[in-house]
Backbone as a printed PyTorch tensor [residue, N CA C, xyz], in Angstrom:
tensor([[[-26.6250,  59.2310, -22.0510],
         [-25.4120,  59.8050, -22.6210],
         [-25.7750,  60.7810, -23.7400]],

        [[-26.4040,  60.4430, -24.4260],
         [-27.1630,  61.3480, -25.3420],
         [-27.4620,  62.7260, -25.1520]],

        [[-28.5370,  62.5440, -23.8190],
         [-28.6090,  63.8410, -23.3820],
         [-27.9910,  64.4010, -22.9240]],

        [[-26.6610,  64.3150, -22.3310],
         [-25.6900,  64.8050, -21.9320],
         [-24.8520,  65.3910, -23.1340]],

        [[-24.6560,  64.7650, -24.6780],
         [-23.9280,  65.3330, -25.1820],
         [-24.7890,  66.3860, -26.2030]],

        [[-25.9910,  66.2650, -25.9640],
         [-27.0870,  67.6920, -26.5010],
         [-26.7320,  68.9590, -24.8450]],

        [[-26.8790,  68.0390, -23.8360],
         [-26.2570,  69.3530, -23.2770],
         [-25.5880,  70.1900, -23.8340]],

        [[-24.1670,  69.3460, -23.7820],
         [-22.7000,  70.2050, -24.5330],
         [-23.3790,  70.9010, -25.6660]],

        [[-23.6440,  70.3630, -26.6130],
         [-23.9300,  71.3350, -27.8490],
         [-24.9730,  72.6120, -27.6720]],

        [[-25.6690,  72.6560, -26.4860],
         [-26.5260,  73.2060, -26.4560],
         [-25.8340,  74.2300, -25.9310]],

        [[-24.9650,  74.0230, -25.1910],
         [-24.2130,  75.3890, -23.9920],
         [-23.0420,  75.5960, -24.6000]],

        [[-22.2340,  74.8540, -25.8450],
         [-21.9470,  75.4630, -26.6240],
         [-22.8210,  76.8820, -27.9810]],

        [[-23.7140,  76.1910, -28.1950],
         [-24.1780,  77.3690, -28.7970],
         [-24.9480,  78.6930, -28.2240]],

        [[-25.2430,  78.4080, -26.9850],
         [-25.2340,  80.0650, -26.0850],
         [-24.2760,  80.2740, -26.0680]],

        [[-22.4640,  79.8120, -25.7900],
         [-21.8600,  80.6990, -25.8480],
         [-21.6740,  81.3960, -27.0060]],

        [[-21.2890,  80.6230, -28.0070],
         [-21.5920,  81.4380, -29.4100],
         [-22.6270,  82.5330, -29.6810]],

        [[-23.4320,  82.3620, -29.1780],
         [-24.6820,  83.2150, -29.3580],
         [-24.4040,  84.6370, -28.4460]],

        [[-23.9070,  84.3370, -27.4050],
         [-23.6910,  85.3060, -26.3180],
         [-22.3850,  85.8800, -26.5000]],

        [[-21.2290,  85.5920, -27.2430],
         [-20.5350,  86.3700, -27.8310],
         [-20.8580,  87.0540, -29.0540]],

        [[-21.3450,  86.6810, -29.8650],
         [-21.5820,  87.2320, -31.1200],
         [-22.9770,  88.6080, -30.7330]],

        [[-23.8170,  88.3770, -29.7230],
         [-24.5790,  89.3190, -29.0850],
         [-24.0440,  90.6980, -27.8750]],

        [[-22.5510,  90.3210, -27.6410],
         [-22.3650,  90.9380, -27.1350],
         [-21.9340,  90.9910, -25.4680]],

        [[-22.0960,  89.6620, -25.1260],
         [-22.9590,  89.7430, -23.4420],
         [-21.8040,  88.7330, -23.1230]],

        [[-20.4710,  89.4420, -23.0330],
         [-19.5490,  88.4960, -22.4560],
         [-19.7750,  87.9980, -21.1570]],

        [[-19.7670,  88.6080, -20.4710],
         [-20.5890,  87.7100, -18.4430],
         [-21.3310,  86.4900, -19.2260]],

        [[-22.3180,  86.5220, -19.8010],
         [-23.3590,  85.0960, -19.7820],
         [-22.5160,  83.8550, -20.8430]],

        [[-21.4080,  84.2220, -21.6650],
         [-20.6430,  83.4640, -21.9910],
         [-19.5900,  82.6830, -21.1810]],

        [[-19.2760,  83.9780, -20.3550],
         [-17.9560,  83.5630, -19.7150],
         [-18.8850,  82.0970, -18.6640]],

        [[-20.1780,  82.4710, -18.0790],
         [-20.9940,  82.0170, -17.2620],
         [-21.0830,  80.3340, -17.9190]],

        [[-21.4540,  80.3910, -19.5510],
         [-21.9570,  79.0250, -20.5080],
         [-20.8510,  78.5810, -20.6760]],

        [[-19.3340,  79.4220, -20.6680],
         [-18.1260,  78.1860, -21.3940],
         [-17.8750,  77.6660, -19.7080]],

        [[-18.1650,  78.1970, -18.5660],
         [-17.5620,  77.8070, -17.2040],
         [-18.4900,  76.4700, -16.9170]],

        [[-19.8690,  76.4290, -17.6370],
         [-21.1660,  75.4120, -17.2360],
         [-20.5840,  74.3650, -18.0580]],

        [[-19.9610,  74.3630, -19.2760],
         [-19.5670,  73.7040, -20.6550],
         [-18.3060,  73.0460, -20.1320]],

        [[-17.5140,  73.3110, -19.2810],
         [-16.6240,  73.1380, -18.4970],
         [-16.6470,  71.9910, -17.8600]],

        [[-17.6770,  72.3140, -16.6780],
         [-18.0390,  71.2590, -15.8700],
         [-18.9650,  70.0500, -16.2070]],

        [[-19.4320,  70.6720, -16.8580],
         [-20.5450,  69.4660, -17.8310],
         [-19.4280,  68.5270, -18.7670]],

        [[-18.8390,  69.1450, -19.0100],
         [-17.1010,  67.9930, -19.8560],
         [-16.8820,  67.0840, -18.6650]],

        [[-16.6400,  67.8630, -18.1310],
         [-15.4990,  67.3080, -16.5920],
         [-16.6080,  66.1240, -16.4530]],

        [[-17.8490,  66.1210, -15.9590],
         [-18.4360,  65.3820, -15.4040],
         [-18.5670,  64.4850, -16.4080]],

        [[-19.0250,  64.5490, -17.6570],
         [-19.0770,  63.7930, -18.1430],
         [-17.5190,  62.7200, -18.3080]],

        [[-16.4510,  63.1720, -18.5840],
         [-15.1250,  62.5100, -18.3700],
         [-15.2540,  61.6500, -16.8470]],

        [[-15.0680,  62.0510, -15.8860],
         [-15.7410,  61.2480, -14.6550],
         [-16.4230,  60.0710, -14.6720]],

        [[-17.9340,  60.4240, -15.3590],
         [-18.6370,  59.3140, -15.6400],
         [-18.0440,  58.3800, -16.5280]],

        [[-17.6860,  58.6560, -17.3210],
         [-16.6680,  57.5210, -18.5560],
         [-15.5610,  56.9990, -17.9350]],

        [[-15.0740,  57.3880, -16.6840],
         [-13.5930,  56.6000, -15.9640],
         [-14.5820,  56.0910, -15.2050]],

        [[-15.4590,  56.0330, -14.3670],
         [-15.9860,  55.7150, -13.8210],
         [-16.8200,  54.4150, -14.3120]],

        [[-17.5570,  54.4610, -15.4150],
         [-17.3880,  53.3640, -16.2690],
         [-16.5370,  52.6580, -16.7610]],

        [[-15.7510,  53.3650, -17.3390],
         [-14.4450,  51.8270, -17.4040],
         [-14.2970,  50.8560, -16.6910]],

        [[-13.7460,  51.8590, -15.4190],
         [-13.1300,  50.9460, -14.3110],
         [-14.4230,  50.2080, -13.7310]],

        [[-15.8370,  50.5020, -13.4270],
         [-16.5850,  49.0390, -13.4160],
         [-16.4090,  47.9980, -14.0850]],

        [[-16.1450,  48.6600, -15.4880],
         [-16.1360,  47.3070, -16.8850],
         [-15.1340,  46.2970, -16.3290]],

        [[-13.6080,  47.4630, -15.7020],
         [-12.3610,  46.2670, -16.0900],
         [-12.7740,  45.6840, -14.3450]],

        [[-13.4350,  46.2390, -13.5270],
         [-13.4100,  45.1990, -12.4760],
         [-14.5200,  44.0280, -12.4180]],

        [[-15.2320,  44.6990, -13.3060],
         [-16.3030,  43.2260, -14.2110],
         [-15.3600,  42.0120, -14.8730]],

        [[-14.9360,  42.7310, -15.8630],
         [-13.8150,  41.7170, -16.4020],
         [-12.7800,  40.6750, -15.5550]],

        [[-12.4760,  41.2160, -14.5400],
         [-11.6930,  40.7360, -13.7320],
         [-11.9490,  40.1530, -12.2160]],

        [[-13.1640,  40.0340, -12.3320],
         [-13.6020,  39.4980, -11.1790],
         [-14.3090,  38.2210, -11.4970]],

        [[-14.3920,  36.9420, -11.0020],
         [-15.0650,  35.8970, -10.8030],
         [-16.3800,  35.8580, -10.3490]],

        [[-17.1810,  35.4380, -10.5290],
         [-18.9500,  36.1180, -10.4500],
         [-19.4110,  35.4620,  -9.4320]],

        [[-18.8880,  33.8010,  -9.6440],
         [-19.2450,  33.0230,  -8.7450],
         [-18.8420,  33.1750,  -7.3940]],

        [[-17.5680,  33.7760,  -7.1160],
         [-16.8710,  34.0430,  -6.0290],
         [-16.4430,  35.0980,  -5.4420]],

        [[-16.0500,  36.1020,  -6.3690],
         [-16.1570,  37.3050,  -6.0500],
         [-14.9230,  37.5610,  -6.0570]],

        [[-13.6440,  36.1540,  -5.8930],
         [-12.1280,  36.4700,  -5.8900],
         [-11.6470,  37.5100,  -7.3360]],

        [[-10.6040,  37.4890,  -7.4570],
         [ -9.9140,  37.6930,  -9.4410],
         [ -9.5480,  36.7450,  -9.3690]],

        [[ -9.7860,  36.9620, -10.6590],
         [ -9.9700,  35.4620, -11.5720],
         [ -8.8820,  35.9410, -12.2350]],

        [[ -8.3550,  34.7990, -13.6050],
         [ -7.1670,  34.4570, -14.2720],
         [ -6.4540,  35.1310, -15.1090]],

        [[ -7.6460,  36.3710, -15.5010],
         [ -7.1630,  37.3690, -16.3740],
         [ -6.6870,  38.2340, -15.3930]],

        [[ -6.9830,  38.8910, -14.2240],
         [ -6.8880,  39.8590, -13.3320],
         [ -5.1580,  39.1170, -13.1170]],

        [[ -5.2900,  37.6950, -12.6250],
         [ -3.9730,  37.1330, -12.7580],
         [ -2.8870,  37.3940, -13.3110]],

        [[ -3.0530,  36.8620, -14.3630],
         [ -2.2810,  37.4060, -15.7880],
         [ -2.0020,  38.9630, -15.9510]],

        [[ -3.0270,  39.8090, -16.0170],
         [ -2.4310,  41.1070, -16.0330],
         [ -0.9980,  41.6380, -14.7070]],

        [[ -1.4470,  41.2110, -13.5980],
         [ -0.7620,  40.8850, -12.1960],
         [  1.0490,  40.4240, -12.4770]],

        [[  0.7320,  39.4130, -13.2400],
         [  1.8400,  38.6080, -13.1450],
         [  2.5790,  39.1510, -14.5180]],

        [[  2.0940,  39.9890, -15.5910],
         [  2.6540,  40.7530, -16.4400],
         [  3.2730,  42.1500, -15.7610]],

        [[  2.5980,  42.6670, -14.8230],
         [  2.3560,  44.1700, -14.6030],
         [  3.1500,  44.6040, -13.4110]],

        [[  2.8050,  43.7340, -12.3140],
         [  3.1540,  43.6850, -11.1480],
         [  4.3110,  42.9150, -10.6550]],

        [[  3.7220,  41.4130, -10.4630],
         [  4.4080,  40.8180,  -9.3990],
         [  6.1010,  40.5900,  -9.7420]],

        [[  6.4330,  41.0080, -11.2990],
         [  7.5950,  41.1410, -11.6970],
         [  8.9030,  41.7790, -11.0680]],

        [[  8.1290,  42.7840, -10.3050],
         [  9.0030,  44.1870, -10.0320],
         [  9.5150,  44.1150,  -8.5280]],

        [[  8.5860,  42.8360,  -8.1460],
         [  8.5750,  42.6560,  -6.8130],
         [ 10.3420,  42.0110,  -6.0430]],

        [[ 10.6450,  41.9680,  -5.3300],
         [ 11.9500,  41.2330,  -4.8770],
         [ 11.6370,  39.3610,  -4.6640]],

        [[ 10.6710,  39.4350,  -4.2360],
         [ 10.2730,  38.2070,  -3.8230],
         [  8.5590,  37.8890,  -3.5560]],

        [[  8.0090,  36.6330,  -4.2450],
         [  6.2890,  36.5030,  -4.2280],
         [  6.4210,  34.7540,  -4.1210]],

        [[  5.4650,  34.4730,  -3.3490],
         [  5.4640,  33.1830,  -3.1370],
         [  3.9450,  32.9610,  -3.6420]],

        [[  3.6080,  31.6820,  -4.0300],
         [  2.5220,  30.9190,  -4.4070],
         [  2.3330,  30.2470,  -3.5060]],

        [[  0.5900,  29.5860,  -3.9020],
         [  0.2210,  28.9190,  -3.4940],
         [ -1.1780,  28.3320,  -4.0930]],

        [[ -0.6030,  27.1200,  -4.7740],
         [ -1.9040,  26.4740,  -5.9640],
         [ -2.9230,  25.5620,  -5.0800]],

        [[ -4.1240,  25.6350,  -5.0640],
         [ -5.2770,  25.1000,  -4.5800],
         [ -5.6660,  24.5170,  -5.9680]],

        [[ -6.1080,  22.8690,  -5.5120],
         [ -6.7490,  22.0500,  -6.0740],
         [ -8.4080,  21.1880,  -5.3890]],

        [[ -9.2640,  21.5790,  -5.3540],
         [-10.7530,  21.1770,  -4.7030],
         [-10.4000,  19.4470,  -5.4350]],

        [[-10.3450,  18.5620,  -4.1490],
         [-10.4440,  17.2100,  -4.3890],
         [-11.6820,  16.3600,  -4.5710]],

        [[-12.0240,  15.7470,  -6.2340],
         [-13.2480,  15.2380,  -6.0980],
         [-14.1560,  16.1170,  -6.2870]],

        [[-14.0950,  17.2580,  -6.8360],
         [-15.1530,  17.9500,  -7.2910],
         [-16.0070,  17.6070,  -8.0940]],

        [[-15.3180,  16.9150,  -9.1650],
         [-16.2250,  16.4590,  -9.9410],
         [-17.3140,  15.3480,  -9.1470]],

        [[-17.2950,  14.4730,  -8.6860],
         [-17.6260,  13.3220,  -7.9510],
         [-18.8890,  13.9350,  -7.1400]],

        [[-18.0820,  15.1580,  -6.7200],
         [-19.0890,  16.1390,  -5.5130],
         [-20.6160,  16.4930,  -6.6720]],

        [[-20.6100,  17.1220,  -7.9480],
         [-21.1900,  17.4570,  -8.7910],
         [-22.2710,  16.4550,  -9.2240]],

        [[-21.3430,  15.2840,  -9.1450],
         [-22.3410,  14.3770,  -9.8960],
         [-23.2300,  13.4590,  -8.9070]],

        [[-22.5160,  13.4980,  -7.6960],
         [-23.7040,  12.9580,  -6.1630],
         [-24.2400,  14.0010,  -5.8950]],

        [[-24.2940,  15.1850,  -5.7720],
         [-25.2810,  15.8640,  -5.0380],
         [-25.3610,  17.4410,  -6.3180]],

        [[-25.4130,  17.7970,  -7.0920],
         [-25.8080,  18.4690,  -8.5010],
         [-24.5550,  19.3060,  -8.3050]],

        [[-24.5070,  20.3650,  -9.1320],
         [-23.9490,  21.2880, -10.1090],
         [-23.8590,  22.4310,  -8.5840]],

        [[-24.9910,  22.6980,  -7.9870],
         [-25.3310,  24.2650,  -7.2280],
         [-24.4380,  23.7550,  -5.6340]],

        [[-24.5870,  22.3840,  -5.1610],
         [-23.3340,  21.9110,  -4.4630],
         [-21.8980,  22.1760,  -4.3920]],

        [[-21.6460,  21.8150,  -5.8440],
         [-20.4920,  22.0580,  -6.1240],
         [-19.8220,  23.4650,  -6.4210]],

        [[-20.9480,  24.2050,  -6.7600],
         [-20.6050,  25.9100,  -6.9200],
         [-20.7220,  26.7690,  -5.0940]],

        [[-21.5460,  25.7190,  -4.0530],
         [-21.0600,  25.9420,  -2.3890],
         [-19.8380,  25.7870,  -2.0980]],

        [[-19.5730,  24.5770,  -2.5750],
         [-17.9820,  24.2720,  -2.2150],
         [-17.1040,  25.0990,  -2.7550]],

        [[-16.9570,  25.4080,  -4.1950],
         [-16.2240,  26.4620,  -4.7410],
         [-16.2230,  27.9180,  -3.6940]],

        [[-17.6190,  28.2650,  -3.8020],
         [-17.7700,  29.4120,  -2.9400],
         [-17.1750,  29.2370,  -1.5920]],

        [[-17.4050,  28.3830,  -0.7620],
         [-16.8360,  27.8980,   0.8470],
         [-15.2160,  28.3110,   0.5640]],

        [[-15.0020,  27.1170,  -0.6770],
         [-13.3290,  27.4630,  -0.9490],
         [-12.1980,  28.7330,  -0.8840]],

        [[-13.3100,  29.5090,  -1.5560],
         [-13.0010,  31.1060,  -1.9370],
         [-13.0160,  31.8570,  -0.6250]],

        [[-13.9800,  31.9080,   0.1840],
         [-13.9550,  32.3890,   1.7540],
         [-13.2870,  32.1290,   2.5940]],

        [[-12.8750,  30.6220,   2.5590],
         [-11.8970,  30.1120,   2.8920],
         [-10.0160,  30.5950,   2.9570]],

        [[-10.1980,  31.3560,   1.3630],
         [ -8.5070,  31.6260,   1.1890],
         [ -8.8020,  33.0260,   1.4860]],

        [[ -9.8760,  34.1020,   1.3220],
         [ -9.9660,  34.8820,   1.8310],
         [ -9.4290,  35.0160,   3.2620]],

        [[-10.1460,  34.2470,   4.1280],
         [ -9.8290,  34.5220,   5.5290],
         [ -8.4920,  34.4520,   6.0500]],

        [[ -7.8370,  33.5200,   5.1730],
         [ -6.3490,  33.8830,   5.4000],
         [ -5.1880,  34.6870,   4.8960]],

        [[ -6.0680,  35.6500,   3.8200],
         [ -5.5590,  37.0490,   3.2500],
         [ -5.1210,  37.6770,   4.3210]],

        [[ -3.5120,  38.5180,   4.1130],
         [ -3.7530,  39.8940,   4.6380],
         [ -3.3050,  40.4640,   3.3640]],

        [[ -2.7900,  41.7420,   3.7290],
         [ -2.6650,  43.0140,   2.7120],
         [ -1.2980,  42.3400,   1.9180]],

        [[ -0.7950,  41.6050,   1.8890],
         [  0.4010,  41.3990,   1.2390],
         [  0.0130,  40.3110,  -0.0010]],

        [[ -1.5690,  39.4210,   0.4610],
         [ -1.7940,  39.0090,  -0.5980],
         [ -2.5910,  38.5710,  -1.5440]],

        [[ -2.8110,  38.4930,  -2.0540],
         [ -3.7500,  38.3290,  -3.0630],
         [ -4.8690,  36.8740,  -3.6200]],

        [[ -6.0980,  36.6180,  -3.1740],
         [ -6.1870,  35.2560,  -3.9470],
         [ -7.1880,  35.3610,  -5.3530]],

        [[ -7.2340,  34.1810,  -5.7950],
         [ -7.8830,  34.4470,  -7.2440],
         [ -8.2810,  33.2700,  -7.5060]],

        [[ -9.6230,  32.6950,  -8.2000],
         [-10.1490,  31.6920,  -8.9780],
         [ -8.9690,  31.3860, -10.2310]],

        [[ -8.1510,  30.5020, -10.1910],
         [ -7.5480,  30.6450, -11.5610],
         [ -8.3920,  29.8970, -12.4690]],

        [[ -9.2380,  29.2900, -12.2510],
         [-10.0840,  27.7870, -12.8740],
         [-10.9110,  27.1220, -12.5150]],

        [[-12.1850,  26.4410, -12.5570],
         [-12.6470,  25.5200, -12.3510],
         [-12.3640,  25.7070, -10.9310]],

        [[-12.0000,  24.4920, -10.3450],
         [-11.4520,  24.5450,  -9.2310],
         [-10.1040,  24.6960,  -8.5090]],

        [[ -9.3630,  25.4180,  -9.8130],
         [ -7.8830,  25.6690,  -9.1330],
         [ -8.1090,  27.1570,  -8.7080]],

        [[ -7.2900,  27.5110,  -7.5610],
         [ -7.2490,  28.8020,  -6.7870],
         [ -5.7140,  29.2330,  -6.5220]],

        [[ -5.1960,  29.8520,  -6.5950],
         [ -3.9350,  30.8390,  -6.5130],
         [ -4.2940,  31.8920,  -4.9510]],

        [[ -3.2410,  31.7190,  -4.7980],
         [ -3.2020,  32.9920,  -3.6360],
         [ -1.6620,  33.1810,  -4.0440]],

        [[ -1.7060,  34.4170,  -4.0380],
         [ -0.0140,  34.7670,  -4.5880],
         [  0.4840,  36.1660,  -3.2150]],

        [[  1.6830,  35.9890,  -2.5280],
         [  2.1810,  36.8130,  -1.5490],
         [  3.1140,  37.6060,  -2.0800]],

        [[  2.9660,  38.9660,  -1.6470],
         [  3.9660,  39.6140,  -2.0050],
         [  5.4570,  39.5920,  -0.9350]],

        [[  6.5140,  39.5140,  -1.7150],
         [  7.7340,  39.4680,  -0.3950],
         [  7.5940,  38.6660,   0.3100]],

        [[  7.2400,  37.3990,  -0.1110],
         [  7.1190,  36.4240,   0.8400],
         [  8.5330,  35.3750,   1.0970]],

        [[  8.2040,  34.5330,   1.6850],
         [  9.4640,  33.6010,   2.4080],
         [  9.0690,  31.9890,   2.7390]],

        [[  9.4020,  31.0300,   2.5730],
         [  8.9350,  29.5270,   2.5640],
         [  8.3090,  29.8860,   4.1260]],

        [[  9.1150,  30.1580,   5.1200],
         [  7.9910,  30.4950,   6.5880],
         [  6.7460,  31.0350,   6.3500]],

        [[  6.2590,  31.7200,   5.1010],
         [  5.5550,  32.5910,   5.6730],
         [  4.6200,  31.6880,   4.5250]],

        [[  4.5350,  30.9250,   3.7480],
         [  3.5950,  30.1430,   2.9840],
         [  3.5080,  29.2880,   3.5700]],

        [[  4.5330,  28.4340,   4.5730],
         [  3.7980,  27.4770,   5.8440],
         [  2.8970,  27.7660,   6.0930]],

        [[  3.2910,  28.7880,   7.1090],
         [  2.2640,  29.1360,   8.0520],
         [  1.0190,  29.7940,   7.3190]],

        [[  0.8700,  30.0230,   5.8700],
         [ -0.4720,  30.5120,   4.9680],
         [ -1.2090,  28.9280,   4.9190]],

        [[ -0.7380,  28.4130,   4.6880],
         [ -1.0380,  26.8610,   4.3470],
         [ -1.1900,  26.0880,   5.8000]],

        [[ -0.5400,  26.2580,   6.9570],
         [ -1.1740,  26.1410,   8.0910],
         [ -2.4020,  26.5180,   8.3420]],

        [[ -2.6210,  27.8610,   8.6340],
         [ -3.9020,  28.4990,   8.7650],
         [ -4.7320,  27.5670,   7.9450]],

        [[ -4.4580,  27.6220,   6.6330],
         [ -5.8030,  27.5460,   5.8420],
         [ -6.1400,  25.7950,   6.3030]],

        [[ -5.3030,  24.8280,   6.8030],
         [ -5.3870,  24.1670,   7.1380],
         [ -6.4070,  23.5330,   8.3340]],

        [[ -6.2240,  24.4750,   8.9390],
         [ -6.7340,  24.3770,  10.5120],
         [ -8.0340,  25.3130,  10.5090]],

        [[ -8.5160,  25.9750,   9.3600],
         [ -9.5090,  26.6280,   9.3460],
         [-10.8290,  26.3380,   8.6420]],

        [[-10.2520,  25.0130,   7.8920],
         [-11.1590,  24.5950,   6.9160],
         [-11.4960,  22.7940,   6.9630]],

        [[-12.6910,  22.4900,   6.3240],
         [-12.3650,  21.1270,   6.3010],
         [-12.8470,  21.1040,   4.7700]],

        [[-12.4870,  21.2330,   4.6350],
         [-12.6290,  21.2210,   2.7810],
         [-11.6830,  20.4610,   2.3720]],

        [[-11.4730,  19.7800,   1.4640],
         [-10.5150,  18.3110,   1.0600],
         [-10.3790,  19.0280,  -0.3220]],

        [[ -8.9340,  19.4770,  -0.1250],
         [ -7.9920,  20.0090,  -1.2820],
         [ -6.8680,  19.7710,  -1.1960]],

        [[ -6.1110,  19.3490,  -2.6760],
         [ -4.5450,  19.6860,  -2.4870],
         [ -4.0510,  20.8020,  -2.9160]],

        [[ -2.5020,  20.8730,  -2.3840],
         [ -2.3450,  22.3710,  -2.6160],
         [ -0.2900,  21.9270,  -2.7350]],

        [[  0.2220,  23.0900,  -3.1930],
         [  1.7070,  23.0550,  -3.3320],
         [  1.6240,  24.5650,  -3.2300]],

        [[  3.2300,  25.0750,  -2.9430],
         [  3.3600,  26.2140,  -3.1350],
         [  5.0020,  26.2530,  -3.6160]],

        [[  5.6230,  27.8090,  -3.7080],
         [  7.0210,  27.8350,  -4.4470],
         [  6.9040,  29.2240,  -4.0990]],

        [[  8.0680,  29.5750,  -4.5450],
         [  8.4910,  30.9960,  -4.4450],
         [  9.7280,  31.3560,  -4.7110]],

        [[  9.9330,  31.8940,  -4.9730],
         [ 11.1060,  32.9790,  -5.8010],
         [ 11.3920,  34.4770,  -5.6290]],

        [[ 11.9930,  34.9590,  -6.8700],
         [ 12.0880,  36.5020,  -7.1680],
         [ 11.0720,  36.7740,  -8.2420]],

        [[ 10.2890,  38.1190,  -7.6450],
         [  9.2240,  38.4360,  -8.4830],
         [  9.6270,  38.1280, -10.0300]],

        [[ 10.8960,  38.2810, -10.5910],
         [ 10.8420,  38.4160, -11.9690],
         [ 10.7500,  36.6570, -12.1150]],

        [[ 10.6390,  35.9610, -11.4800],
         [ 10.2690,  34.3020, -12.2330],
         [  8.8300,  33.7320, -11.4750]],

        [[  8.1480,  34.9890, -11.9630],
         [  6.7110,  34.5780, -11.2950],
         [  6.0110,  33.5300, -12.0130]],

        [[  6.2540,  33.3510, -13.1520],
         [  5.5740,  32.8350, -13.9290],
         [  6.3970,  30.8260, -13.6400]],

        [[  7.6400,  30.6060, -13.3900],
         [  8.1430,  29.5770, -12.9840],
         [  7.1990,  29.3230, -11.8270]],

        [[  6.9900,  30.3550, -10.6610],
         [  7.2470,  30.0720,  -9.5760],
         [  5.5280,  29.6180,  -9.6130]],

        [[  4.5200,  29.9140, -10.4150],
         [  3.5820,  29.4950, -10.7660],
         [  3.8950,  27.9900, -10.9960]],

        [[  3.8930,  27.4840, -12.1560],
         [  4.4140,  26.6330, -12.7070],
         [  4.7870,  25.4370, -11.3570]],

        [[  5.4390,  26.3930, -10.5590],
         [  6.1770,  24.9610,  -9.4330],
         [  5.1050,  25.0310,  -8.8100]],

        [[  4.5990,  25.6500,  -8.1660],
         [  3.4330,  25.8060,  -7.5350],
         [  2.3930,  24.3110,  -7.6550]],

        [[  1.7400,  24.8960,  -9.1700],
         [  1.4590,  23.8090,  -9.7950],
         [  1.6750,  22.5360,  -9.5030]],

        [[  2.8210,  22.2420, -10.0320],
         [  3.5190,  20.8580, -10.1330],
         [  3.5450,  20.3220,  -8.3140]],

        [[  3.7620,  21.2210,  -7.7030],
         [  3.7080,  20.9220,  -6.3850],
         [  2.5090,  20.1400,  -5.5290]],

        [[  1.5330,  21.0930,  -6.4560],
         [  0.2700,  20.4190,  -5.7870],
         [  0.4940,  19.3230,  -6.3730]],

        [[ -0.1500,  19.0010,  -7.7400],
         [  0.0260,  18.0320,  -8.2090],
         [  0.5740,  16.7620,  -7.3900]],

        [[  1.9730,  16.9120,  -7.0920],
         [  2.6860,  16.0630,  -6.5230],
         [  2.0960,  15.5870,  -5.2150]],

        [[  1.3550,  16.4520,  -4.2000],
         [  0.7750,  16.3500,  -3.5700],
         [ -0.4400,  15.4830,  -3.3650]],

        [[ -1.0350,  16.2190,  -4.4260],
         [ -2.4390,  15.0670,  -5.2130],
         [ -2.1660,  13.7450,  -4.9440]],

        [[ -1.1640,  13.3090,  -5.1840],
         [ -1.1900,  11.4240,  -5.8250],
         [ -0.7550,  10.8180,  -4.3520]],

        [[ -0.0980,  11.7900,  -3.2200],
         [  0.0580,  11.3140,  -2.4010],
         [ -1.6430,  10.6390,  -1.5190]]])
């Protein structure tokens, strides 16, 4: 970066130099180079950001978004929506899993988990690590049919021993419809 911003100063002062000498062409030539050398450099700096914030927002272990990516989502987005349905994943016995067979077991299963809700993504929705071992998949415009049958699939596709609840609403009570979600599994759990 450094050398990039001795560039600039540098092709700033030929143009200076090349006006004050006389030789408008080789200026017009250094403010057009001074130009693009900005530009690019601006590029590279969005271009960095947006790695940073998809660093930030991605889960390392899994590769889903994770809780902040969530949260921004459920501030930003899923508000505006007409209708988003949930769906809370709970990994059963994880801990148990951790402590019979180590720590790097239990980060397979997590991972299995995550591929798992993947495969029953389409474009309408979204899943995410919210925790430990809780997982969110959130639908856009969705409908109690259509989180069945999400929760079917994932059913019949996996043998992974999890509970799960789901809910749904109008985008603007995403944050309830979380919440029931939640409580849903939960309820599920003790069964």
């Amino acid at each position: 970066m450094k050398i990039k911003i001795l560039a600039l100063a540098a092709l700033a002062a030929v143009c200076i130099v090349c006006v004050h000498l006389g030789a408008p062409y080789a200026a017009d030539i250094a403010v057009l180079l001074l130009m693009c050398l900005a530009v690019a450099l601006i590029i590279k700096a969005h271009q960095r950001e947006a790695a940073l914030v998809e660093r930030c927002e991605t889960d390392s272990l899994t590769g889903l978004k994770n809780k902040a990516c969530c949260d921004r989502l459920v501030e930003e987005k899923y508000p505006k929506l007409e209708s988003v349905g949930v769906i809370f994943w709970d990994i059963n016995q994880l801990k148990a899993e951790n402590d019979r067979l180590g720590h790097l077991a239990g980060d397979q299963l997590i991972r299995k988990m995550a591929d798992s809700l993947v495969a029953i993504c389409d474009e309408s929705c979204q899943a995410f690590r919210y925790g430990g071992d809780e997982f969110l998949l959130i639908s856009e415009n969705a409908s109690e049919a259509q989180l069945k049958s999400l929760c079917g699939k994932w059913c019949g596709s996996t043998d992974i021993s999890a509970s799960f609840g789901y809910a749904y609403g109008s985008g603007s009570e995403i944050r309830d419809i979380i919440a029931r979600a939640d409580s849903n599994m939960y309820q599920a759990k003790k069964c």
